Tab-separated table of C-alpha atoms in Angstrom:
chain	number	residue	atom	x	y	z
A	1	MET	CA	24.763	-11.120	1.453
A	2	VAL	CA	28.559	-11.212	1.153
A	3	SER	CA	29.706	-12.941	-2.035
A	4	THR	CA	32.977	-14.256	-0.562
A	5	VAL	CA	33.552	-18.022	-0.817
A	6	PRO	CA	33.568	-19.292	2.818
A	7	SER	CA	36.877	-20.483	4.268
A	8	ASP	CA	37.221	-23.933	5.888
A	9	ARG	CA	36.338	-22.733	9.389
A	10	LEU	CA	33.345	-20.769	8.096
A	11	GLN	CA	32.154	-23.884	6.287
A	12	GLN	CA	32.398	-25.781	9.587
A	13	VAL	CA	30.166	-23.132	11.200
A	14	GLU	CA	27.664	-23.578	8.345
A	15	LEU	CA	27.618	-27.326	9.078
A	16	LEU	CA	26.875	-26.566	12.746
A	17	LYS	CA	23.942	-24.390	11.640
A	18	GLU	CA	22.616	-27.178	9.405
A	19	ALA	CA	22.863	-29.571	12.370
A	20	THR	CA	20.815	-27.002	14.409
A	21	LYS	CA	23.723	-26.532	16.845
A	22	PHE	CA	23.013	-22.827	16.974
A	23	GLU	CA	24.794	-22.017	20.256
A	24	GLU	CA	28.038	-23.523	18.983
A	25	ALA	CA	27.654	-21.701	15.633
A	26	ILE	CA	27.098	-18.365	17.438
A	27	ALA	CA	30.184	-18.971	19.614
A	28	GLN	CA	32.305	-19.727	16.516
A	29	TYR	CA	31.087	-16.578	14.707
A	30	LYS	CA	31.844	-14.461	17.815
A	31	ALA	CA	35.349	-15.953	18.033
A	32	ILE	CA	36.024	-14.965	14.392
A	33	LEU	CA	34.716	-11.432	15.027
A	34	ALA	CA	36.838	-11.076	18.188
A	35	GLU	CA	40.115	-11.567	16.249
A	36	THR	CA	42.273	-8.484	15.691
A	37	SER	CA	44.032	-8.582	12.335
A	38	THR	CA	44.502	-6.305	9.342
A	39	SER	CA	44.935	-9.049	6.731
A	40	ASP	CA	42.410	-9.058	3.911
A	41	GLU	CA	41.584	-12.724	4.405
A	42	VAL	CA	40.616	-12.273	8.078
A	43	LEU	CA	38.638	-9.085	7.314
A	44	LYS	CA	36.668	-10.950	4.629
A	45	GLU	CA	35.980	-13.778	7.082
A	46	GLN	CA	34.802	-11.266	9.704
A	47	GLU	CA	32.575	-9.532	7.166
A	48	TYR	CA	31.020	-12.899	6.230
A	49	ALA	CA	30.654	-13.892	9.897
A	50	LEU	CA	29.028	-10.555	10.794
A	51	VAL	CA	26.278	-10.845	8.161
A	52	HIS	CA	25.634	-14.543	8.754
A	53	LEU	CA	25.524	-14.139	12.537
A	54	GLY	CA	22.979	-11.349	12.023
A	55	GLU	CA	20.920	-13.641	9.771
A	56	LEU	CA	21.107	-16.405	12.387
A	57	TYR	CA	19.807	-14.025	15.083
A	58	ARG	CA	16.970	-13.059	12.695
A	59	GLU	CA	16.054	-16.714	12.083
A	60	LEU	CA	16.060	-17.381	15.836
A	61	GLY	CA	14.018	-14.217	16.499
A	62	LEU	CA	16.587	-12.554	18.805
A	63	PRO	CA	16.292	-8.758	18.233
A	64	GLN	CA	18.274	-7.726	21.358
A	65	GLU	CA	21.221	-9.923	20.355
A	66	LEU	CA	21.085	-8.524	16.810
A	67	ALA	CA	21.106	-4.968	18.214
A	68	GLY	CA	24.096	-5.880	20.404
A	69	LEU	CA	25.911	-7.282	17.360
A	70	ILE	CA	25.424	-4.024	15.421
A	71	ARG	CA	26.695	-1.951	18.375
A	72	SER	CA	29.739	-4.181	18.941
A	73	SER	CA	30.642	-4.205	15.230
A	74	ARG	CA	31.401	-0.457	15.077
A	75	PRO	CA	35.175	-0.818	15.782
A	76	PHE	CA	35.334	-3.382	12.956
A	77	MET	CA	33.412	-0.983	10.651
A	78	LEU	CA	36.180	1.615	11.096
A	79	THR	CA	38.768	-0.795	9.631
A	80	ILE	CA	36.965	-1.374	6.315
A	81	ALA	CA	36.022	0.893	3.391
A	82	LYS	CA	33.276	3.475	3.957
A	83	ALA	CA	31.128	2.139	1.112
A	84	LYS	CA	31.306	-1.391	2.559
A	85	THR	CA	30.495	-0.037	6.037
A	86	ALA	CA	27.358	1.648	4.670
A	87	LYS	CA	26.243	-1.546	2.903
A	88	LEU	CA	26.871	-3.765	5.954
A	89	THR	CA	25.104	-1.385	8.369
A	90	ARG	CA	22.023	-1.126	6.134
A	91	THR	CA	21.982	-4.920	5.625
A	92	LEU	CA	22.126	-5.593	9.375
A	93	ILE	CA	19.404	-3.036	10.198
A	94	ASP	CA	17.169	-4.443	7.439
A	95	LEU	CA	17.324	-7.861	9.146
A	96	PHE	CA	14.996	-6.489	11.853
A	97	SER	CA	12.129	-6.221	9.354
A	98	ASP	CA	11.592	-10.010	9.528
A	99	ILE	CA	11.460	-10.047	13.348
A	100	PRO	CA	7.977	-9.178	14.699
A	101	ASN	CA	7.295	-6.530	17.396
A	102	CYS	CA	10.690	-4.829	17.390
A	103	LEU	CA	9.922	-1.452	15.766
A	104	PRO	CA	10.824	0.667	18.859
A	105	LEU	CA	14.176	-1.152	19.179
A	106	GLN	CA	14.856	-0.662	15.458
A	107	ILE	CA	14.097	3.086	15.772
A	108	ASP	CA	16.438	3.461	18.789
A	109	LEU	CA	19.185	1.553	16.980
A	110	CYS	CA	18.810	3.742	13.876
A	111	LYS	CA	19.152	6.872	16.028
A	112	GLU	CA	22.289	5.458	17.716
A	113	ASN	CA	23.857	4.687	14.338
A	114	ILE	CA	22.986	8.166	13.027
A	115	ASP	CA	24.786	9.696	16.055
A	116	TRP	CA	27.783	7.428	15.342
A	117	CYS	CA	27.775	8.573	11.675
A	118	ILE	CA	27.828	12.226	12.790
A	119	GLN	CA	30.812	11.539	15.087
A	120	GLU	CA	32.697	9.684	12.354
A	121	LYS	CA	31.616	12.173	9.624
A	122	ARG	CA	29.897	9.451	7.538
A	123	LEU	CA	27.491	11.820	5.737
A	124	PHE	CA	26.080	9.468	3.073
A	125	LEU	CA	25.483	6.630	5.540
A	126	LYS	CA	23.795	9.138	7.877
A	127	GLN	CA	21.388	10.179	5.113
A	128	ALA	CA	20.646	6.555	4.201
A	129	LEU	CA	19.917	5.736	7.868
A	130	GLU	CA	17.750	8.855	8.269
A	131	THR	CA	15.740	7.759	5.221
A	132	ARG	CA	15.319	4.349	6.849
A	133	LEU	CA	14.305	6.059	10.105
A	134	VAL	CA	11.567	8.012	8.279
A	135	ALA	CA	10.165	4.697	6.971
A	136	LEU	CA	10.278	3.248	10.503
A	137	TYR	CA	8.495	6.312	11.910
A	138	LEU	CA	5.822	5.840	9.232
A	139	ASP	CA	5.387	2.146	10.137
A	140	ASN	CA	5.135	3.127	13.818
A	141	LYS	CA	2.590	5.904	12.981
A	142	MET	CA	4.922	8.633	14.291
A	143	TYR	CA	3.882	11.061	11.549
A	144	HIS	CA	5.022	14.331	13.189
A	145	GLU	CA	8.562	12.965	13.679
A	146	SER	CA	8.540	11.677	10.070
A	147	LEU	CA	7.632	15.077	8.599
A	148	SER	CA	10.190	17.012	10.661
A	149	LEU	CA	12.986	14.590	9.636
A	150	ILE	CA	11.817	14.669	5.978
A	151	SER	CA	11.970	18.479	5.982
A	152	GLN	CA	15.568	18.392	7.279
A	153	LEU	CA	16.586	15.632	4.834
A	154	LEU	CA	15.126	17.392	1.778
A	155	LYS	CA	17.202	20.526	2.462
A	156	GLU	CA	20.427	18.474	2.715
A	157	LEU	CA	19.690	16.304	-0.335
A	158	LYS	CA	18.774	19.247	-2.583
A	159	ARG	CA	22.023	20.933	-1.592
A	160	LEU	CA	24.040	17.779	-2.372
A	161	ASP	CA	21.921	16.979	-5.464
A	162	ASP	CA	21.640	13.294	-4.462
A	163	LYS	CA	18.665	12.453	-6.702
A	164	MET	CA	18.366	8.747	-5.827
A	165	VAL	CA	17.893	9.306	-2.080
A	166	LEU	CA	15.815	12.427	-2.859
A	167	VAL	CA	13.297	10.293	-4.789
A	168	GLU	CA	13.030	7.872	-1.836
A	169	VAL	CA	12.477	10.699	0.671
A	170	GLN	CA	9.876	12.455	-1.511
A	171	LEU	CA	8.062	9.128	-1.946
A	172	LEU	CA	8.080	8.657	1.838
A	173	GLU	CA	6.735	12.209	2.249
A	174	SER	CA	3.853	11.315	-0.090
A	175	ARG	CA	3.109	8.182	1.954
A	176	VAL	CA	3.175	10.108	5.271
A	177	CYS	CA	0.852	12.833	3.898
A	178	HIS	CA	-1.493	10.135	2.569
A	179	ALA	CA	-1.557	8.472	6.001
A	180	LEU	CA	-2.502	11.886	7.472
A	181	ARG	CA	-5.268	12.173	4.790
A	182	ASN	CA	-3.597	15.267	3.316
A	183	LEU	CA	-4.164	14.138	-0.281
A	184	PRO	CA	-3.173	17.398	-2.090
A	185	LYS	CA	0.219	17.390	-0.293
A	186	ALA	CA	0.615	13.642	-0.982
A	187	ARG	CA	0.015	14.224	-4.716
A	188	ALA	CA	2.449	17.182	-4.774
A	189	ALA	CA	5.195	15.122	-3.064
A	190	LEU	CA	4.640	12.226	-5.495
A	191	THR	CA	4.855	14.595	-8.485
A	192	SER	CA	8.177	15.911	-7.106
A	193	ALA	CA	9.427	12.331	-6.677
A	194	ARG	CA	8.493	11.449	-10.273
A	195	THR	CA	10.175	14.622	-11.594
A	196	SER	CA	13.380	13.751	-9.700
A	197	ALA	CA	13.175	10.123	-10.922
A	198	ASN	CA	12.924	11.239	-14.566
A	199	SER	CA	16.432	12.750	-14.429
A	200	ILE	CA	18.178	9.563	-13.163
A	201	TYR	CA	18.176	5.811	-13.751
A	202	CYS	CA	15.389	4.582	-11.463
A	203	PRO	CA	15.874	0.986	-10.175
A	204	PRO	CA	12.915	-1.346	-10.899
A	205	LEU	CA	11.911	-1.663	-7.227
A	206	LEU	CA	11.892	2.115	-6.694
A	207	GLN	CA	9.898	2.607	-9.922
A	208	ALA	CA	7.427	-0.035	-8.731
A	209	ALA	CA	7.080	1.799	-5.379
A	210	LEU	CA	6.346	5.076	-7.246
A	211	ASP	CA	3.710	3.319	-9.381
A	212	MET	CA	2.189	1.754	-6.262
A	213	GLN	CA	1.794	5.162	-4.590
A	214	SER	CA	0.316	6.630	-7.813
A	215	GLY	CA	-2.228	3.813	-7.919
A	216	ILE	CA	-3.157	4.324	-4.252
A	217	LEU	CA	-3.746	8.074	-4.737
A	218	HIS	CA	-5.846	7.483	-7.886
A	219	SER	CA	-7.947	4.901	-6.029
A	220	GLU	CA	-8.552	7.488	-3.290
A	221	GLU	CA	-9.977	9.767	-6.018
A	222	LYS	CA	-12.242	6.881	-7.185
A	223	ASP	CA	-10.362	6.759	-10.508
A	224	TYR	CA	-10.074	2.976	-10.415
A	225	LYS	CA	-9.324	2.546	-14.117
A	226	THR	CA	-6.125	4.626	-13.921
A	227	ALA	CA	-5.301	3.092	-10.508
A	228	TYR	CA	-5.543	-0.400	-12.052
A	229	SER	CA	-3.040	0.502	-14.794
A	230	TYR	CA	-0.553	1.764	-12.164
A	231	PHE	CA	-1.030	-1.336	-9.985
A	232	PHE	CA	-0.490	-3.523	-13.065
A	233	GLU	CA	2.848	-1.743	-13.718
A	234	THR	CA	3.711	-2.200	-10.022
A	235	PHE	CA	2.864	-5.907	-10.163
A	236	GLU	CA	5.050	-6.426	-13.234
A	237	GLY	CA	7.926	-4.501	-11.603
A	238	TYR	CA	7.823	-6.461	-8.338
A	239	SER	CA	7.227	-9.872	-9.959
A	240	SER	CA	10.185	-9.352	-12.329
A	241	GLN	CA	12.389	-8.817	-9.242
A	242	GLU	CA	10.772	-11.717	-7.331
A	243	ASP	CA	9.709	-9.260	-4.606
A	244	THR	CA	7.069	-10.335	-2.057
A	245	LYS	CA	5.193	-7.015	-2.514
A	246	ALA	CA	3.955	-8.359	-5.888
A	247	VAL	CA	1.103	-10.077	-3.977
A	248	LEU	CA	0.020	-6.717	-2.521
A	249	ALA	CA	0.012	-5.117	-5.996
A	250	LEU	CA	-2.061	-8.058	-7.292
A	251	LYS	CA	-4.556	-7.586	-4.435
A	252	TYR	CA	-4.921	-3.902	-5.307
A	253	MET	CA	-5.427	-4.815	-8.992
A	254	LEU	CA	-8.264	-7.167	-8.026
A	255	LEU	CA	-9.719	-4.518	-5.694
A	256	CYS	CA	-9.889	-2.016	-8.590
A	257	LYS	CA	-11.722	-4.542	-10.761
A	258	ILE	CA	-14.219	-5.202	-7.945
A	259	MET	CA	-14.783	-1.450	-7.430
A	260	LEU	CA	-15.356	-1.081	-11.220
A	261	ASN	CA	-18.064	-3.802	-11.046
A	262	LEU	CA	-15.927	-6.029	-13.297
A	263	THR	CA	-15.957	-9.085	-11.033
A	264	GLU	CA	-15.722	-11.439	-14.051
A	265	ASP	CA	-12.251	-10.007	-14.735
A	266	VAL	CA	-11.149	-10.939	-11.200
A	267	HIS	CA	-11.419	-14.669	-11.982
A	268	SER	CA	-9.612	-14.296	-15.323
A	269	ILE	CA	-6.743	-12.376	-13.629
A	270	ILE	CA	-6.451	-14.953	-10.813
A	271	GLY	CA	-6.409	-17.770	-13.402
A	272	GLY	CA	-3.688	-16.032	-15.441
A	273	LYS	CA	-0.245	-17.587	-15.810
A	274	VAL	CA	1.645	-14.850	-13.900
A	275	ALA	CA	-0.858	-14.603	-11.022
A	276	LEU	CA	-1.057	-18.378	-10.438
A	277	LYS	CA	2.290	-18.485	-8.607
A	278	TYR	CA	0.938	-15.953	-6.078
A	279	ALA	CA	-2.138	-18.058	-5.259
A	280	GLY	CA	-2.783	-18.272	-1.535
A	281	VAL	CA	-4.888	-16.907	1.307
A	282	GLU	CA	-4.336	-13.248	0.219
A	283	ILE	CA	-5.822	-13.916	-3.231
A	284	ASP	CA	-8.557	-16.155	-1.783
A	285	ALA	CA	-9.676	-13.193	0.358
A	286	MET	CA	-10.108	-10.956	-2.713
A	287	LYS	CA	-11.865	-13.796	-4.555
A	288	ALA	CA	-14.365	-14.149	-1.688
A	289	VAL	CA	-15.071	-10.379	-1.775
A	290	ALA	CA	-15.514	-10.531	-5.579
A	291	ASN	CA	-18.003	-13.427	-5.287
A	292	ALA	CA	-19.994	-11.584	-2.583
A	293	HIS	CA	-20.095	-8.455	-4.738
A	294	GLN	CA	-21.147	-10.412	-7.829
A	295	ASN	CA	-23.976	-12.118	-5.881
A	296	ARG	CA	-24.938	-8.772	-4.253
A	297	ASN	CA	-24.957	-10.713	-0.987
A	298	LEU	CA	-24.186	-8.727	2.161
A	299	GLN	CA	-23.922	-11.816	4.375
A	300	GLU	CA	-21.305	-13.344	2.056
A	301	PHE	CA	-19.406	-10.062	2.207
A	302	GLU	CA	-19.483	-9.977	6.026
A	303	THR	CA	-18.435	-13.654	6.139
A	304	ALA	CA	-15.461	-12.862	3.877
A	305	LEU	CA	-14.445	-9.960	6.163
A	306	ALA	CA	-14.696	-12.194	9.244
A	307	THR	CA	-12.852	-15.126	7.625
A	308	TYR	CA	-10.013	-13.046	6.152
A	309	THR	CA	-9.611	-10.362	8.843
A	310	ASN	CA	-5.801	-10.153	8.606
A	311	GLU	CA	-5.794	-9.993	4.813
A	312	LEU	CA	-8.598	-7.400	4.460
A	313	ASN	CA	-8.898	-5.284	7.610
A	314	ASN	CA	-5.213	-4.855	8.475
A	315	ASP	CA	-4.440	-3.064	5.195
A	316	PRO	CA	-5.649	0.580	5.458
A	317	ILE	CA	-5.939	0.943	1.648
A	318	ILE	CA	-8.157	-2.134	1.266
A	319	ARG	CA	-10.098	-1.298	4.439
A	320	THR	CA	-10.982	2.209	3.149
A	321	GLN	CA	-12.141	0.923	-0.244
A	322	LEU	CA	-14.083	-2.001	1.271
A	323	ALA	CA	-15.981	0.435	3.527
A	324	ALA	CA	-17.221	2.198	0.358
A	325	LEU	CA	-17.880	-1.195	-1.241
A	326	TYR	CA	-19.908	-2.310	1.811
A	327	ASP	CA	-22.093	0.781	1.400
A	328	THR	CA	-22.577	0.033	-2.322
A	329	LEU	CA	-23.281	-3.628	-1.605
A	330	LEU	CA	-25.839	-2.717	1.073
A	331	GLU	CA	-27.630	-0.507	-1.484
A	332	GLN	CA	-27.568	-3.287	-4.106
A	333	ASN	CA	-28.813	-5.793	-1.538
A	334	LEU	CA	-31.698	-3.540	-0.492
A	335	VAL	CA	-32.643	-2.930	-4.161
A	336	ARG	CA	-32.607	-6.713	-4.778
A	337	ILE	CA	-34.874	-7.329	-1.757
A	338	ILE	CA	-37.446	-4.623	-2.618
A	339	GLU	CA	-37.527	-5.462	-6.366
A	340	PRO	CA	-40.591	-7.822	-6.152
A	341	PHE	CA	-42.601	-5.525	-3.858
A	342	SER	CA	-44.756	-2.464	-4.309
A	343	ARG	CA	-45.308	-2.200	-0.532
A	344	VAL	CA	-43.126	-3.904	2.102
A	345	GLU	CA	-42.575	-3.579	5.854
A	346	ILE	CA	-39.225	-2.026	6.841
A	347	SER	CA	-38.869	-4.607	9.645
A	348	HIS	CA	-39.101	-7.400	7.019
A	349	ILE	CA	-36.300	-5.802	4.968
A	350	ALA	CA	-34.214	-5.450	8.160
A	351	ASP	CA	-34.750	-9.159	8.932
A	352	MET	CA	-33.664	-10.083	5.408
A	353	VAL	CA	-30.380	-8.115	5.580
A	354	LYS	CA	-29.922	-8.863	9.326
A	355	LEU	CA	-29.403	-5.209	10.276
A	356	PRO	CA	-31.156	-2.917	12.821
A	357	THR	CA	-34.472	-1.469	11.538
A	358	GLN	CA	-33.382	2.114	12.260
A	359	GLN	CA	-30.184	1.695	10.175
A	360	VAL	CA	-32.155	0.185	7.274
A	361	GLU	CA	-34.777	2.968	7.439
A	362	GLN	CA	-32.029	5.627	7.377
A	363	LYS	CA	-30.342	3.938	4.397
A	364	LEU	CA	-33.612	3.627	2.455
A	365	SER	CA	-34.343	7.302	3.099
A	366	GLN	CA	-30.890	8.227	1.752
A	367	MET	CA	-31.391	6.020	-1.323
A	368	ILE	CA	-34.752	7.685	-2.107
A	369	LEU	CA	-33.143	11.133	-1.843
A	370	ASP	CA	-30.290	9.958	-4.105
A	371	LYS	CA	-32.940	8.677	-6.584
A	372	LYS	CA	-31.612	5.110	-6.441
A	373	PHE	CA	-35.293	4.049	-6.682
A	374	HIS	CA	-38.696	5.793	-6.579
A	375	GLY	CA	-40.717	5.464	-3.413
A	376	ILE	CA	-41.727	6.914	-0.039
A	377	LEU	CA	-41.406	5.810	3.584
A	378	ASP	CA	-44.700	5.516	5.447
A	379	GLN	CA	-43.332	5.828	8.979
A	380	GLY	CA	-46.782	5.579	10.590
A	381	ALA	CA	-47.340	2.119	9.103
A	382	GLY	CA	-43.592	1.261	9.139
A	383	CYS	CA	-43.714	0.501	5.423
A	384	LEU	CA	-41.823	1.316	2.268
A	385	ILE	CA	-44.021	2.088	-0.737
A	386	VAL	CA	-42.207	1.532	-4.025
A	387	PHE	CA	-43.387	3.263	-7.202
A	388	GLU	CA	-43.017	2.005	-10.742
A	389	GLU	CA	-40.173	3.591	-12.673
A	390	ALA	CA	-41.955	6.521	-14.336
A	391	GLU	CA	-41.125	7.121	-17.954
A	392	GLN	CA	-39.511	10.487	-18.421
A	393	ASP	CA	-41.753	12.943	-20.230
A	394	LYS	CA	-39.685	14.454	-23.014
A	395	THR	CA	-42.348	16.976	-24.152
A	396	TYR	CA	-40.693	19.879	-22.325
A	397	GLU	CA	-37.221	19.075	-23.716
A	398	THR	CA	-38.636	18.678	-27.262
A	399	ALA	CA	-40.550	21.992	-26.981
A	400	VAL	CA	-37.398	23.835	-25.851
A	401	GLU	CA	-35.405	22.307	-28.742
A	402	THR	CA	-38.161	23.309	-31.243
A	403	LEU	CA	-38.148	26.895	-29.933
A	404	LYS	CA	-34.363	27.034	-30.349
A	405	GLN	CA	-34.659	25.950	-33.976
A	406	VAL	CA	-37.500	28.485	-34.632
A	407	ASP	CA	-35.286	31.202	-33.106
A	408	LYS	CA	-32.488	30.293	-35.549
A	409	VAL	CA	-34.921	30.444	-38.531
A	410	VAL	CA	-36.373	33.816	-37.454
A	411	SER	CA	-32.873	35.255	-36.924
A	412	SER	CA	-31.798	34.037	-40.371
A	413	LEU	CA	-34.895	35.569	-42.028
A	414	TYR	CA	-34.324	38.831	-40.180
A	415	GLN	CA	-30.711	39.010	-41.482
A	416	LYS	CA	-31.846	38.341	-45.081
A	417	ALA	CA	-34.605	40.966	-44.815
A	418	ALA	CA	-32.071	43.514	-43.501
A	419	LYS	CA	-29.845	42.897	-46.549
A	420	LEU	CA	-32.736	43.353	-48.987
A	421	SER	CA	-33.729	46.695	-47.441
């Protein structure tokens, strides 16, 4: 946003916007931008009009018009300071993020602006736009293009020693490698990003993004306790800046508690003072998963997944962890069902969990091999025979321990006898 106080004619355009006379407002903004003048007052008005026209196109969901505005504003950009040009260009391109289904257009526009920066020798703006392009490639799942551009950017940034942008690029590299399931490379890139960040002042949002990635990588390693602490730091960082990503960090915090079997903590976190302002469908989804896990109820879990598809299945991090949780919950559900029985038909268990008999039989076989319970599968009769939990016989362990102690005594006596002789 431009902090200039609007002039009288700009205030009139704002009134047109409030009266929903958008076509007239757009025409007025275009008329201001079409003026050719070198006076500071007119340039400030044009700067204000440029940003607000872009915001109006975003609100109306007009990506093509917004792209046309950015292209047509390049002559104006040459008349103002380079630093202001960089800020305006990034602001206008960021407006696309709120317009759905325009990633390809945003990528093409970024490439066009990078070419323009090369022609006009705007090196720092070029690097900022290339960093943005890497993020767009990542969102569009163009991982090969992301890595090749990252490699080129890292060489330039290390030569220029621009640590701030270097941290952003290394963080993006970690995210791309994680998306490609190359976890060792993702960890190495994140370590590099943290090392670079330690030597500069790291803005709160960038620090929160680093903590978020650390938490994600720790959750991939099943270290949910450490992941939770990173997500908590992320949540505090984003909420202090009133950033919308705070909800995502809160979801990941709740996910860690669920994976740690601490579902009681989920309700206390949701009821906390800070988390209350983020209450909504995203948090309700995690609450439903927590309740299903606490009740060891597979049907509740599947209902939660079906009810909150967008909130749970569209996030790859949550989807990966919930797949593992589904497996755990299926095991817990099967254990709960077979608890009262010493002999039970596999088809009856399958009916209870509403899954195919073959899948249930395979899972029970795996659980027996993993020693989740003691039993055998009688495939001829189609039954599961469950044994009582046998008490572990400690005679062998005690005998071994006794022999060790006897060995120590004999060795000690031998040493004393050797001294006497």
